[in-house]
Coordinates of C-alpha atoms and ligand atoms in Angstrom, one line a residue:
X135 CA -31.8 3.1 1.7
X136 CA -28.4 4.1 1.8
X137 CA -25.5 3.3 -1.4
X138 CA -22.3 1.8 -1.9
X139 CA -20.4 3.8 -4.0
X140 CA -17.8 1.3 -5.1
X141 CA -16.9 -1.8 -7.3
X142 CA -19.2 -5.0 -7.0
X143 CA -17.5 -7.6 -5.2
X144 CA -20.0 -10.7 -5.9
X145 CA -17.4 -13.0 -4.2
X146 CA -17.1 -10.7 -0.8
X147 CA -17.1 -13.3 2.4
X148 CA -21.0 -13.1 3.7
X149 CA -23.1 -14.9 6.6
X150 CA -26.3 -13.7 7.2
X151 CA -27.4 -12.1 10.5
X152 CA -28.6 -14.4 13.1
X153 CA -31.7 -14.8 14.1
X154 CA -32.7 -12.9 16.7
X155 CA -29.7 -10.8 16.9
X156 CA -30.3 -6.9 16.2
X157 CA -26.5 -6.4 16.6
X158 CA -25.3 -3.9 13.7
X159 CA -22.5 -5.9 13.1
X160 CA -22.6 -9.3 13.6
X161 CA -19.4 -11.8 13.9
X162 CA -18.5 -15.1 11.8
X163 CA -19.5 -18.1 13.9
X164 CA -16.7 -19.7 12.4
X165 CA -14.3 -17.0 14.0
X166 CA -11.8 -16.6 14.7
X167 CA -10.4 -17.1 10.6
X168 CA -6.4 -16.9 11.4
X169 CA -5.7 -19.7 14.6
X170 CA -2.0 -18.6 16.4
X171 CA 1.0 -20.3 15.5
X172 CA 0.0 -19.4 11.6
X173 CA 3.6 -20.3 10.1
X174 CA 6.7 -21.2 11.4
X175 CA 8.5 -18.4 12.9
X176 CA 5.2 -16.4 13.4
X177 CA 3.5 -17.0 16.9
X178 CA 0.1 -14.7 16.0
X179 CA -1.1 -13.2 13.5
X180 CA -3.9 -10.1 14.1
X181 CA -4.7 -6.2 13.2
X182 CA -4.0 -7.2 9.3
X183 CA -6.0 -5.7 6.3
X184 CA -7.4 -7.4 3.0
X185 CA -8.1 -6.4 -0.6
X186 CA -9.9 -7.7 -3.9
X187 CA -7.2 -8.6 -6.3
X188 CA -7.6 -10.4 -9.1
X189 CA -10.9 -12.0 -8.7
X190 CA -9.7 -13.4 -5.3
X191 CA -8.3 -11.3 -1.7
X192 CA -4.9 -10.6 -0.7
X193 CA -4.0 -8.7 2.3
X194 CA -0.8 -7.5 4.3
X195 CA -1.1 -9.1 8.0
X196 CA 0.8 -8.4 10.8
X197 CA 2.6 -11.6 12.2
X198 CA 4.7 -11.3 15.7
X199 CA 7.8 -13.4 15.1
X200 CA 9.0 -15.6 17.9
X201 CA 11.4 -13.0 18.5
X202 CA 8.5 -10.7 19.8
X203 CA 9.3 -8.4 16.5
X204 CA 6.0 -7.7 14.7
X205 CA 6.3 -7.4 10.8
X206 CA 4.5 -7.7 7.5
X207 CA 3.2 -11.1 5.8
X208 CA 1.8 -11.2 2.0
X209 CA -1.5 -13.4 2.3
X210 CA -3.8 -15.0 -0.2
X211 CA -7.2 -16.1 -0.2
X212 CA -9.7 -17.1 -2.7
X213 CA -12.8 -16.8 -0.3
X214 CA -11.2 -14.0 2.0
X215 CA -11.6 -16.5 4.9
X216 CA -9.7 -19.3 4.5
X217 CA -5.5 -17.6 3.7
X218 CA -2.3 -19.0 2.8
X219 CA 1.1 -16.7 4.1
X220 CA 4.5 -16.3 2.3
X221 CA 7.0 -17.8 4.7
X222 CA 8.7 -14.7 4.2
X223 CA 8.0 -11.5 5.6
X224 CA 7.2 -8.6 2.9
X225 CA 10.9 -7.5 1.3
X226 CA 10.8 -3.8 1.0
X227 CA 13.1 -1.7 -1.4
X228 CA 13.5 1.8 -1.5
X229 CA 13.4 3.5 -5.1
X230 CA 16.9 2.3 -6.7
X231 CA 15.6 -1.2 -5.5
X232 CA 18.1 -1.8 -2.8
X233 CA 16.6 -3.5 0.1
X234 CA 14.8 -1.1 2.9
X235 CA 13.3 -2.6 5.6
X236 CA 12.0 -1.1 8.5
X237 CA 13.3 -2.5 11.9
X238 CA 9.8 -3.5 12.6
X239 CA 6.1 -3.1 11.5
X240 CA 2.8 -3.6 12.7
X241 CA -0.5 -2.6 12.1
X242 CA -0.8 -2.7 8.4
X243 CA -3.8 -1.2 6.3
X244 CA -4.1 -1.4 2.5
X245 CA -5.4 0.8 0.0
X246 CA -6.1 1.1 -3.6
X247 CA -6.2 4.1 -5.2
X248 CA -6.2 4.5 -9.1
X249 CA -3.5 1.9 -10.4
X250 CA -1.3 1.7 -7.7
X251 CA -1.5 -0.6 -3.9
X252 CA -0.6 0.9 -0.6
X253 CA 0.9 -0.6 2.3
X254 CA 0.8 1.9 5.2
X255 CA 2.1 0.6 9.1
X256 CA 3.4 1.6 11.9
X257 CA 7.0 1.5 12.3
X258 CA 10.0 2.7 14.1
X259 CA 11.3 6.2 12.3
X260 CA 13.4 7.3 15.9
X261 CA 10.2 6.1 17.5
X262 CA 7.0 5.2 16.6
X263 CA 5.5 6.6 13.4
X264 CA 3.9 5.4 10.2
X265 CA 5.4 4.3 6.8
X266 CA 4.1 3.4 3.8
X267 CA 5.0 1.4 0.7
X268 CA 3.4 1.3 -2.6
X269 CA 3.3 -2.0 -4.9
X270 CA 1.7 -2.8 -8.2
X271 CA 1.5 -6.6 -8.4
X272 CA 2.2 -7.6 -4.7
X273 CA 6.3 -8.7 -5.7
X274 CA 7.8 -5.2 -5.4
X275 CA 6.9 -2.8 -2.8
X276 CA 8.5 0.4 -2.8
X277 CA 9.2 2.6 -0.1
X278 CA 7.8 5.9 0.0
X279 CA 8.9 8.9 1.8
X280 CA 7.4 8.4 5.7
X281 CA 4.4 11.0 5.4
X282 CA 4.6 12.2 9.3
X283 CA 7.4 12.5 12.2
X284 CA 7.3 10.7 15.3
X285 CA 4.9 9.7 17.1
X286 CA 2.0 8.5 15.1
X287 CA 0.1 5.2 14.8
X288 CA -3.0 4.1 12.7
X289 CA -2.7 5.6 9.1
X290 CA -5.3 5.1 6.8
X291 CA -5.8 6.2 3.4
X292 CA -9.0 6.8 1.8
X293 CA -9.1 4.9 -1.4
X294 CA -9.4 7.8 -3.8
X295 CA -8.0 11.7 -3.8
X296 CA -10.5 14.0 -2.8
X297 CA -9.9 17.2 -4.2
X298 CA -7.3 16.3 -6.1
X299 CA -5.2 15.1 -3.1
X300 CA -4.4 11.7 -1.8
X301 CA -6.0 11.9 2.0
X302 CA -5.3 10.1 4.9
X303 CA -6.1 10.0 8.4
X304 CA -3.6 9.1 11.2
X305 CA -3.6 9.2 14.9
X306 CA -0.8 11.1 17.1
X307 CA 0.6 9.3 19.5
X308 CA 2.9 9.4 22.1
X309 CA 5.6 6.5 22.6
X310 CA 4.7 4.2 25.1
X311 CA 0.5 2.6 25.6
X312 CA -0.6 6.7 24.7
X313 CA -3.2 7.7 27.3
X314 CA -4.9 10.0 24.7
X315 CA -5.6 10.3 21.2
X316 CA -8.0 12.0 18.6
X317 CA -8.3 11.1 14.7
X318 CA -6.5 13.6 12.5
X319 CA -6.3 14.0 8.3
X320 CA -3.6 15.5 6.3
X321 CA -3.4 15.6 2.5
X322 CA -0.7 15.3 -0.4
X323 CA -0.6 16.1 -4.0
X324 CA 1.9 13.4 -4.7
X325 CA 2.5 11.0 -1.3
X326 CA 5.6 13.0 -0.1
X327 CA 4.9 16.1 1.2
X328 CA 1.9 16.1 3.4
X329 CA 0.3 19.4 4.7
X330 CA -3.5 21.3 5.0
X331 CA -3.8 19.3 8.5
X332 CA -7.1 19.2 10.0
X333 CA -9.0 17.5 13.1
X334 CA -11.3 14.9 12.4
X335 CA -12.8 13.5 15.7
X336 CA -11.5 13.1 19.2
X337 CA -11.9 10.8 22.2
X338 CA -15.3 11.1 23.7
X339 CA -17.8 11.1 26.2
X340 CA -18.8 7.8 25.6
X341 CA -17.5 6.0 28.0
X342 CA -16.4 3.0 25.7
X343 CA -14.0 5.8 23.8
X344 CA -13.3 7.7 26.4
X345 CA -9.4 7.4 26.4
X346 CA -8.7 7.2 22.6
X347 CA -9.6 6.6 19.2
X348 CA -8.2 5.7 15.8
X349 CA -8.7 5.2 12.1
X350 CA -9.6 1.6 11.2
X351 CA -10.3 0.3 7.9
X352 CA -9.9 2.4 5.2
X353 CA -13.3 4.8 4.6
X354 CA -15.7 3.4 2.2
X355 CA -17.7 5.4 -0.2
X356 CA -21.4 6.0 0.2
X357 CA -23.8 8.2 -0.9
X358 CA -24.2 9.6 2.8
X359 CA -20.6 10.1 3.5
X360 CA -17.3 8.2 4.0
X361 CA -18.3 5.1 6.6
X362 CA -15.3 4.8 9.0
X363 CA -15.3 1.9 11.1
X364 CA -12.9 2.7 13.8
X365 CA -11.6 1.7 17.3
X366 CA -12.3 3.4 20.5
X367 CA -10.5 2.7 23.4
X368 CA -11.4 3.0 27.5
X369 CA -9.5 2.5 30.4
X370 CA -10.6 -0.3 33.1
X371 CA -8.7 -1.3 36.3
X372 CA -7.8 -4.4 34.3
X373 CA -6.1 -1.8 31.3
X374 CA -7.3 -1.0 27.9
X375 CA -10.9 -2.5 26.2
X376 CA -10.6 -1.6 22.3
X377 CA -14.1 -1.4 20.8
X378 CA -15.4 -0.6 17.0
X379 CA -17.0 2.2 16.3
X380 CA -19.0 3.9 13.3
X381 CA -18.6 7.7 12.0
X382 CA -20.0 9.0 8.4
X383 CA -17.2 12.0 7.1
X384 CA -18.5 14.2 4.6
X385 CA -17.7 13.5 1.4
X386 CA -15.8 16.7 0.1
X387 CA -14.7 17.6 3.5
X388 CA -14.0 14.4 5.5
X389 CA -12.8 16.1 8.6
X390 CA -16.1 17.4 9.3
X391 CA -18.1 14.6 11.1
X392 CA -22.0 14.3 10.0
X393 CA -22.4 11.5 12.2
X394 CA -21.1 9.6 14.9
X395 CA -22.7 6.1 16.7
X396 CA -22.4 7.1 20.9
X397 CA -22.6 3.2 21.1
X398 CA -20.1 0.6 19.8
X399 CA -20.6 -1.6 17.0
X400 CA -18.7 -4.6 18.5
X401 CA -16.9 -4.8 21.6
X402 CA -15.3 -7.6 23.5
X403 CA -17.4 -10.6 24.1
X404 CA -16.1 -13.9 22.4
X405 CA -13.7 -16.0 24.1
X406 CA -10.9 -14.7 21.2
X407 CA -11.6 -11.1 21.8
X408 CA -11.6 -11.8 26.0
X409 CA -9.1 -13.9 26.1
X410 CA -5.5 -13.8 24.4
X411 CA -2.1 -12.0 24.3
X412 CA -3.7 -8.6 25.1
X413 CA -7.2 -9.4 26.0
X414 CA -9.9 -7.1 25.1
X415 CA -9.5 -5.5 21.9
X416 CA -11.2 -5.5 18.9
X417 CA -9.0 -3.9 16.4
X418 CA -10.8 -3.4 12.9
X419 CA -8.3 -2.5 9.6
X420 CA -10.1 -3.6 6.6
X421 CA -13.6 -3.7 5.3
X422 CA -14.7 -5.6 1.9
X423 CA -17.7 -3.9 0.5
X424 CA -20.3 -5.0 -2.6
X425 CA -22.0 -2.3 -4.3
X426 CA -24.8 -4.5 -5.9
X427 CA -26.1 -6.0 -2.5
X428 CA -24.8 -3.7 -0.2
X429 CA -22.7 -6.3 2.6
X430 CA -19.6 -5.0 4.1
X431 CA -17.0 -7.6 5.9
X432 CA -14.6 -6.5 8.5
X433 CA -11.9 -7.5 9.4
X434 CA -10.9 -7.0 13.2
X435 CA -7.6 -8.4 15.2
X436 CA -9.0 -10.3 18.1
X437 CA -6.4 -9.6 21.8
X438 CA -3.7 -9.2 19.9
X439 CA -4.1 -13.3 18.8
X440 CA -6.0 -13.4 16.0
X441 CA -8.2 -11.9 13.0
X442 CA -11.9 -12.3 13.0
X443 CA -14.7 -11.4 10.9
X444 CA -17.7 -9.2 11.0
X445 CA -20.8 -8.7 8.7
X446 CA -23.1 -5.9 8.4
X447 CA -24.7 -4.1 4.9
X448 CA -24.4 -0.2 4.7
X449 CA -28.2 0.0 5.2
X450 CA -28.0 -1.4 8.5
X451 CA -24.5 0.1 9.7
X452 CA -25.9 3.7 8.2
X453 CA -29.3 3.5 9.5
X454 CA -27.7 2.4 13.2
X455 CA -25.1 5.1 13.2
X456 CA -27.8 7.9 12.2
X457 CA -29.9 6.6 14.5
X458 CA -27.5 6.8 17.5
X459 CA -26.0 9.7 16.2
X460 CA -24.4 12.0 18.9
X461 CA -21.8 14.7 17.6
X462 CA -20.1 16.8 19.7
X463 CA -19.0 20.9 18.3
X464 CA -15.3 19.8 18.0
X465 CA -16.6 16.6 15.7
X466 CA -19.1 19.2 13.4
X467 CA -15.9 21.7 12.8
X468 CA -14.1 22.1 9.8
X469 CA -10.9 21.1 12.2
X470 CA -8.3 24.2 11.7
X471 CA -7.7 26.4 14.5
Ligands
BMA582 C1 -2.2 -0.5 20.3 C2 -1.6 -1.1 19.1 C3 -2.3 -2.3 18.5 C4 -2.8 -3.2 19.6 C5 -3.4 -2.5 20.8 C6 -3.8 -3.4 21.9 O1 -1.4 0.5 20.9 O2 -0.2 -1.5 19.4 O3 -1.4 -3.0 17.7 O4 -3.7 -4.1 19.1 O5 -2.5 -1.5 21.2 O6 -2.6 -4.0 22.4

């Protein structure tokens, strides 16, 4: 039996597995949860990330505009399935409060850690890199110093320091569709300067990860390690397949990899996953989890068109990953050279 080591969460989003399935994560057959067209000006909405706030969810979702410019929506939920979107994209301001927007911004994961919300997305800083914006009741977000230099994607925070430092893992990049990609970590003492840089896992053998991977929601606490859901990517003669994945970090040093899943959790099989703007991917960046019964719901962007909805419990998703487990030396190592 394996434990959540977080908050309860008695309202988190559930449907029980179906019968007969033995998937280890298994979708919403109401999926997908966000159709396109989601508000005027916004022709999809995907890759987007959800929290518990205030006895209800809120997330940060990515909406392409019309103009083919992603950006940032605030959303609200009181079942985490069913979400109503400011018409406006997220206002950011920079520390005196004057407006700082970035020219565009995609991907967004959020984070609580102590008091404070974090926004964290990609975003152009003279190409391709991450930013991050802090908030404490979803009206102001500030700007915070952009942790890394060009060219990085998929930032994701783990929702408390570990060893005193804030933690997060990101994903080098390159600044076009990057051919490559392993998961890296770097940590702060106070979100500005990041440093003490280590590898976490790369790209592997496995054929359905074989090009590159990258952080996904943000790790959850268990008493085996931090759970990472994740997204592994492979190269077809019809482009790019984005699975999920499952890893279990060690818990004082999370760039030391105790286990890894050599198969995907979910890949591509549901008519919104196959078929859409970019077809194929299944792009996880949030997970809901409740301690007392143990479910975890993901939340995945579906071919670049939508967001969709997975269940598991951290028995399951633990007891699959161990099971499967296949780490390579690179994956067991501290990650310094
Ligand atoms: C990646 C990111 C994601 C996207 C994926 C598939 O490089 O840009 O936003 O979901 O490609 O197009």
């Amino acid at each position: 039996m394996s434990k959540l080591i977080c908050p309860a969460l008695p309202n988190i989003p559930w449907q029980d597995r179906p019968v007969g399935s033995s998937a280890p994560l298994w979708r919403y057959d109401a999926n997908p949860i966000i159709p396109r067209d989601p508000l005027p000006g916004v022709a999809r909405i995907f890759n987007s990330a959800v929290i518990p706030y205030e006895r209800a969810f809120i997330g940060v979702f990515r909406g392409e505009q019309i103009n083919g410019v992603p950006y940032i929506y605030l959303g609200r939920s009181g079942d985490g399935i069913h979400w109503a979107f400011e018409p406006e994209k997220i206002h950011f301001v920079d520390d005196q409060g004057a407006p700082a927007q970035p020219v565009y911004a995609y991907d967004p994961r959020l984070v609580q850690v102590e008091d404070t919300y974090y926004a964290i997305w990609c975003q152009d800083f003279y190409g391709a890199s991450i930013g991050m914006a802090k908030t404490q009741d979803f009206k102001t977000f500030t700007r915070l110093e952009d942790p890394f230099i060009p060219f990085n994607r998929n930032a994701v925070l783990f929702p408390r320091k570990i060893g005193g430092l804030y933690t997060m893992l990101s994903r080098p990049s390159d600044s076009s569709h990057t051919p490559f990609g392993d998961i890296f970590l770097s940590q702060s003492p106070d979100l500005t300067f990041w440093g003490r840089h280590r590898h976490v896992m790369g790209k592997s053998s496995h054929w359905w990860e074989s090009v590159k991977i990258g952080g996904g929601a943000a790790p959850i606490e268990t008493d085996e390690g931090w759970l990472l859901f994740y997204h592994g990517v492979t190269g077809t003669c019809n482009g790019f397949v984005y699975s999920i994945g499952g890893a279990i970090l060690d818990i004082d040093e999370p760039s030391r990899v105790l286990y890894r899943c050599q198969n995907f959790l979910l890949t591509p099989t549901e008519w919104y996953e196959e078929r859409g703007f970019v077809p194929n991917v299944c792009f996880p960046c949030a997970a809901l989890a409740d301690s007392e019964t143990g479910r975890i719901a993901v939340y995945y962007g579906c071919a670049d068109s939508y967001v969709g909805l997975a269940f598991t419990t951290v028995d399951e998703v633990v007891g699959y990953i161990k099971a499967n487990s296949q780490l390579s030396e690179s994956d067991r190592e501290l990650g310094k050279r």
